[in-house]
Amino acid sequence: MTRDFTEAAVIKRARAGESEALKLLYERHSSRVYTVVRRLAGDDDLAADLAQDAWVNAFRKIRDFRGDASFGTWVHRIAVNTALTRLRQAARRRDLQEGYDGGSTLGNADAWPASRATDRVTVQRALDVLPEGYRAVLWLHDVEGYTHEEISDRLGIAVGTSKSQLSKARARMRALVEAARVEVLDHGTP
Amino acid sequence: MVHLNAEVFSELVDGGVVAGAEEHLASCAACRDQLASLRDLKARLRALPELEAPAHLWSAIEARLTGRPARDRRFGWPALIGMQAAAMAAVFVIGLGIGSMFTGDEALEPSGVPVIGQVAEQPPASSLEDALAEVRRQGAEYDLALRRLERVASRAGTPMASLAVERLAALDVLVEASRSALATRPADAVLNSYLFAALEQREEVLRELARQAQQEAEVAWR
């Protein structure tokens, strides 16, 4: 008998607790989930933790999935929420008002890519070294398409703070990428 | 000349209208360049590629879902023992594939019965070098035994289910050898990576057995 591997069928099996179906869903959507938590985390180890939490949350709640959106969209939303919750908790622990105002590290110059850096690596590295409050607002707004009101709600900051964070994040990103480009030129490209 | 500030630039990047900004941009090349680079940066950010999740992630998720003992490598390898251990694990797995090249024994047992049972447990090693050598020897024997099993299966039509069971038994021996070696140097990165490689393969076999039981079909190994 041929098994039905459509998304709906796999989800149905996953909701019944079938481990193979859970793994199949994971394999189909793992990149999307990992990408968003990695971008928000700015760090590989933290991203792996967040992705793990996100998937465990999703599978434990899979009976609540009604199919109003696609499974990919649903689990992506869980991943964002998981990441933001963790980042907010970390922010509280570190008294992160400073972090959310962007007063933390500018980034380690040693972490910048060397002369053969590609453009993507440069942008990615710049994103990684942004203060996490900047990074979260920038990513949520510019890539995920969240409004400032939504960001305000998710991060527990004022709308005005979200707008201010975004403008500072963009300016900082531009400065970081420009600095990297200058470094590349200084070192000379092969 | 007073240039546009970051908040105005940000508003313009999002398509907003700011009083006086257009007039300023018309006469200021520096601000035009800055606005263009910010818009470009936004586009490049959106164009960042999707990333592959780490290979070990599913194991950790599954362990949490099933409540089985976690093989949480965040706190084991490679987080603690680093990329060298991961690389050595890869070398070890590759080594399983080439191990028989050095044994030179291509003959089947007269009975055609798989000979994995000949991979016997050894007494605890007295030194790291001995332990390491033992793990390697076990790996080579395991590989040889697997090859014999495959040949038997292909010639005599031996049910694959029994091959899976035999393979599992061989892996158990290999795991025990690794653990024995680790008793000498518990924190040794290389030995730890060997153990995890063996455990990972063992899990793979178990998965296949479970799948096989469910589907009541023969399993095509490799």
PDB file of N, CA, C and O in Angstrom, chain A residues 7-43:
ATOM      1  N   GLU A   7       1.254  16.887   2.834  1.00  0.00           N
ATOM      2  CA  GLU A   7       1.420  17.582   4.117  1.00  0.00           C
ATOM      3  C   GLU A   7       0.268  17.260   5.075  1.00  0.00           C
ATOM      4  O   GLU A   7       0.490  16.973   6.251  1.00  0.00           O
ATOM      5  N   ALA A   8      -0.927  17.279   4.539  1.00  0.00           N
ATOM      6  CA  ALA A   8      -2.090  17.036   5.403  1.00  0.00           C
ATOM      7  C   ALA A   8      -2.039  15.635   6.007  1.00  0.00           C
ATOM      8  O   ALA A   8      -2.328  15.457   7.201  1.00  0.00           O
ATOM      9  N   ALA A   9      -1.658  14.673   5.191  1.00  0.00           N
ATOM     10  CA  ALA A   9      -1.608  13.292   5.690  1.00  0.00           C
ATOM     11  C   ALA A   9      -0.511  13.122   6.730  1.00  0.00           C
ATOM     12  O   ALA A   9      -0.690  12.451   7.749  1.00  0.00           O
ATOM     13  N   VAL A  10       0.619  13.743   6.463  1.00  0.00           N
ATOM     14  CA  VAL A  10       1.733  13.629   7.405  1.00  0.00           C
ATOM     15  C   VAL A  10       1.376  14.303   8.734  1.00  0.00           C
ATOM     16  O   VAL A  10       1.671  13.781   9.815  1.00  0.00           O
ATOM     17  N   ILE A  11       0.733  15.437   8.631  1.00  0.00           N
ATOM     18  CA  ILE A  11       0.326  16.137   9.863  1.00  0.00           C
ATOM     19  C   ILE A  11      -0.661  15.279  10.660  1.00  0.00           C
ATOM     20  O   ILE A  11      -0.578  15.178  11.887  1.00  0.00           O
ATOM     21  N   LYS A  12      -1.556  14.642   9.943  1.00  0.00           N
ATOM     22  CA  LYS A  12      -2.529  13.786  10.627  1.00  0.00           C
ATOM     23  C   LYS A  12      -1.820  12.664  11.385  1.00  0.00           C
ATOM     24  O   LYS A  12      -2.148  12.364  12.541  1.00  0.00           O
ATOM     25  N   ARG A  13      -0.838  12.073  10.726  1.00  0.00           N
ATOM     26  CA  ARG A  13      -0.073  11.007  11.384  1.00  0.00           C
ATOM     27  C   ARG A  13       0.739  11.569  12.552  1.00  0.00           C
ATOM     28  O   ARG A  13       0.891  10.932  13.606  1.00  0.00           O
ATOM     29  N   ALA A  14       1.280  12.758  12.364  1.00  0.00           N
ATOM     30  CA  ALA A  14       2.066  13.374  13.441  1.00  0.00           C
ATOM     31  C   ALA A  14       1.184  13.665  14.648  1.00  0.00           C
ATOM     32  O   ALA A  14       1.603  13.479  15.796  1.00  0.00           O
ATOM     33  N   ARG A  15      -0.021  14.100  14.384  1.00  0.00           N
ATOM     34  CA  ARG A  15      -0.936  14.393  15.500  1.00  0.00           C
ATOM     35  C   ARG A  15      -1.306  13.124  16.256  1.00  0.00           C
ATOM     36  O   ARG A  15      -1.657  13.169  17.434  1.00  0.00           O
ATOM     37  N   ALA A  16      -1.216  12.013  15.558  1.00  0.00           N
ATOM     38  CA  ALA A  16      -1.478  10.733  16.230  1.00  0.00           C
ATOM     39  C   ALA A  16      -0.237  10.224  16.952  1.00  0.00           C
ATOM     40  O   ALA A  16      -0.256   9.156  17.557  1.00  0.00           O
ATOM     41  N   GLY A  17       0.835  11.008  16.840  1.00  0.00           N
ATOM     42  CA  GLY A  17       2.043  10.649  17.587  1.00  0.00           C
ATOM     43  C   GLY A  17       3.027   9.782  16.839  1.00  0.00           C
ATOM     44  O   GLY A  17       3.957   9.232  17.440  1.00  0.00           O
ATOM     45  N   GLU A  18       2.847   9.647  15.548  1.00  0.00           N
ATOM     46  CA  GLU A  18       3.749   8.783  14.781  1.00  0.00           C
ATOM     47  C   GLU A  18       5.099   9.478  14.599  1.00  0.00           C
ATOM     48  O   GLU A  18       5.184  10.550  14.004  1.00  0.00           O
ATOM     49  N   SER A  19       6.119   8.834  15.107  1.00  0.00           N
ATOM     50  CA  SER A  19       7.430   9.483  15.139  1.00  0.00           C
ATOM     51  C   SER A  19       8.003   9.726  13.739  1.00  0.00           C
ATOM     52  O   SER A  19       8.651  10.736  13.487  1.00  0.00           O
ATOM     53  N   GLU A  20       7.714   8.820  12.834  1.00  0.00           N
ATOM     54  CA  GLU A  20       8.225   9.001  11.477  1.00  0.00           C
ATOM     55  C   GLU A  20       7.629  10.253  10.836  1.00  0.00           C
ATOM     56  O   GLU A  20       8.298  10.985  10.105  1.00  0.00           O
ATOM     57  N   ALA A  21       6.376  10.499  11.139  1.00  0.00           N
ATOM     58  CA  ALA A  21       5.717  11.690  10.588  1.00  0.00           C
ATOM     59  C   ALA A  21       6.300  12.958  11.201  1.00  0.00           C
ATOM     60  O   ALA A  21       6.474  13.972  10.507  1.00  0.00           O
ATOM     61  N   LEU A  22       6.588  12.901  12.474  1.00  0.00           N
ATOM     62  CA  LEU A  22       7.211  14.062  13.121  1.00  0.00           C
ATOM     63  C   LEU A  22       8.548  14.380  12.466  1.00  0.00           C
ATOM     64  O   LEU A  22       8.867  15.534  12.176  1.00  0.00           O
ATOM     65  N   LYS A  23       9.301  13.333  12.225  1.00  0.00           N
ATOM     66  CA  LYS A  23      10.608  13.550  11.616  1.00  0.00           C
ATOM     67  C   LYS A  23      10.470  14.094  10.197  1.00  0.00           C
ATOM     68  O   LYS A  23      11.245  14.950   9.768  1.00  0.00           O
ATOM     69  N   LEU A  24       9.476  13.622   9.504  1.00  0.00           N
ATOM     70  CA  LEU A  24       9.254  14.096   8.134  1.00  0.00           C
ATOM     71  C   LEU A  24       8.919  15.583   8.130  1.00  0.00           C
ATOM     72  O   LEU A  24       9.432  16.359   7.316  1.00  0.00           O
ATOM     73  N   LEU A  25       8.071  15.978   9.057  1.00  0.00           N
ATOM     74  CA  LEU A  25       7.735  17.408   9.157  1.00  0.00           C
ATOM     75  C   LEU A  25       8.975  18.219   9.499  1.00  0.00           C
ATOM     76  O   LEU A  25       9.198  19.311   8.965  1.00  0.00           O
ATOM     77  N   TYR A  26       9.754  17.675  10.405  1.00  0.00           N
ATOM     78  CA  TYR A  26      11.000  18.357  10.778  1.00  0.00           C
ATOM     79  C   TYR A  26      11.896  18.527   9.558  1.00  0.00           C
ATOM     80  O   TYR A  26      12.421  19.614   9.297  1.00  0.00           O
ATOM     81  N   GLU A  27      12.060  17.451   8.814  1.00  0.00           N
ATOM     82  CA  GLU A  27      12.967  17.512   7.659  1.00  0.00           C
ATOM     83  C   GLU A  27      12.480  18.502   6.610  1.00  0.00           C
ATOM     84  O   GLU A  27      13.265  19.184   5.969  1.00  0.00           O
ATOM     85  N   ARG A  28      11.182  18.596   6.460  1.00  0.00           N
ATOM     86  CA  ARG A  28      10.644  19.506   5.444  1.00  0.00           C
ATOM     87  C   ARG A  28      10.799  20.976   5.841  1.00  0.00           C
ATOM     88  O   ARG A  28      10.910  21.839   4.989  1.00  0.00           O
ATOM     89  N   HIS A  29      10.774  21.251   7.117  1.00  0.00           N
ATOM     90  CA  HIS A  29      10.735  22.648   7.553  1.00  0.00           C
ATOM     91  C   HIS A  29      11.903  23.058   8.442  1.00  0.00           C
ATOM     92  O   HIS A  29      11.913  24.171   8.963  1.00  0.00           O
ATOM     93  N   SER A  30      12.860  22.180   8.621  1.00  0.00           N
ATOM     94  CA  SER A  30      13.937  22.487   9.572  1.00  0.00           C
ATOM     95  C   SER A  30      14.774  23.694   9.142  1.00  0.00           C
ATOM     96  O   SER A  30      15.184  24.503   9.976  1.00  0.00           O
ATOM     97  N   SER A  31      15.010  23.839   7.863  1.00  0.00           N
ATOM     98  CA  SER A  31      15.833  24.956   7.403  1.00  0.00           C
ATOM     99  C   SER A  31      15.158  26.289   7.686  1.00  0.00           C
ATOM    100  O   SER A  31      15.790  27.240   8.154  1.00  0.00           O
ATOM    101  N   ARG A  32      13.879  26.326   7.402  1.00  0.00           N
ATOM    102  CA  ARG A  32      13.145  27.578   7.619  1.00  0.00           C
ATOM    103  C   ARG A  32      13.164  27.971   9.099  1.00  0.00           C
ATOM    104  O   ARG A  32      13.390  29.134   9.436  1.00  0.00           O
ATOM    105  N   VAL A  33      12.921  27.002   9.942  1.00  0.00           N
ATOM    106  CA  VAL A  33      12.916  27.278  11.382  1.00  0.00           C
ATOM    107  C   VAL A  33      14.310  27.665  11.860  1.00  0.00           C
ATOM    108  O   VAL A  33      14.487  28.652  12.584  1.00  0.00           O
ATOM    109  N   TYR A  34      15.288  26.890  11.442  1.00  0.00           N
ATOM    110  CA  TYR A  34      16.645  27.188  11.921  1.00  0.00           C
ATOM    111  C   TYR A  34      17.106  28.563  11.439  1.00  0.00           C
ATOM    112  O   TYR A  34      17.750  29.304  12.176  1.00  0.00           O
ATOM    113  N   THR A  35      16.764  28.883  10.209  1.00  0.00           N
ATOM    114  CA  THR A  35      17.207  30.172   9.670  1.00  0.00           C
ATOM    115  C   THR A  35      16.690  31.339  10.502  1.00  0.00           C
ATOM    116  O   THR A  35      17.452  32.230  10.873  1.00  0.00           O
ATOM    117  N   VAL A  36      15.426  31.313  10.822  1.00  0.00           N
ATOM    118  CA  VAL A  36      14.882  32.471  11.544  1.00  0.00           C
ATOM    119  C   VAL A  36      15.447  32.568  12.968  1.00  0.00           C
ATOM    120  O   VAL A  36      15.785  33.669  13.443  1.00  0.00           O
ATOM    121  N   VAL A  37      15.600  31.423  13.625  1.00  0.00           N
ATOM    122  CA  VAL A  37      16.147  31.518  14.992  1.00  0.00           C
ATOM    123  C   VAL A  37      17.639  31.865  14.962  1.00  0.00           C
ATOM    124  O   VAL A  37      18.140  32.563  15.840  1.00  0.00           O
ATOM    125  N   ARG A  38      18.328  31.412  13.921  1.00  0.00           N
ATOM    126  CA  ARG A  38      19.756  31.741  13.801  1.00  0.00           C
ATOM    127  C   ARG A  38      19.940  33.225  13.549  1.00  0.00           C
ATOM    128  O   ARG A  38      20.858  33.852  14.107  1.00  0.00           O
ATOM    129  N   ARG A  39      19.097  33.787  12.718  1.00  0.00           N
ATOM    130  CA  ARG A  39      19.204  35.225  12.442  1.00  0.00           C
ATOM    131  C   ARG A  39      18.909  36.046  13.693  1.00  0.00           C
ATOM    132  O   ARG A  39      19.556  37.049  13.961  1.00  0.00           O
ATOM    133  N   LEU A  40      17.920  35.604  14.437  1.00  0.00           N
ATOM    134  CA  LEU A  40      17.563  36.346  15.647  1.00  0.00           C
ATOM    135  C   LEU A  40      18.595  36.147  16.756  1.00  0.00           C
ATOM    136  O   LEU A  40      18.852  37.055  17.538  1.00  0.00           O
ATOM    137  N   ALA A  41      19.183  34.971  16.797  1.00  0.00           N
ATOM    138  CA  ALA A  41      20.122  34.667  17.882  1.00  0.00           C
ATOM    139  C   ALA A  41      21.494  35.283  17.639  1.00  0.00           C
ATOM    140  O   ALA A  41      22.169  35.716  18.572  1.00  0.00           O
ATOM    141  N   GLY A  42      21.921  35.290  16.390  1.00  0.00           N
ATOM    142  CA  GLY A  42      23.251  35.815  16.083  1.00  0.00           C
ATOM    143  C   GLY A  42      24.378  34.892  16.530  1.00  0.00           C
ATOM    144  O   GLY A  42      25.529  35.315  16.609  1.00  0.00           O
ATOM    145  N   ASP A  43      24.029  33.636  16.808  1.00  0.00           N
ATOM    146  CA  ASP A  43      25.020  32.725  17.385  1.00  0.00           C
ATOM    147  C   ASP A  43      24.568  31.288  17.113  1.00  0.00           C
ATOM    148  O   ASP A  43      23.406  30.957  17.282  1.00  0.00           O
TER     149      ASP A  43
END
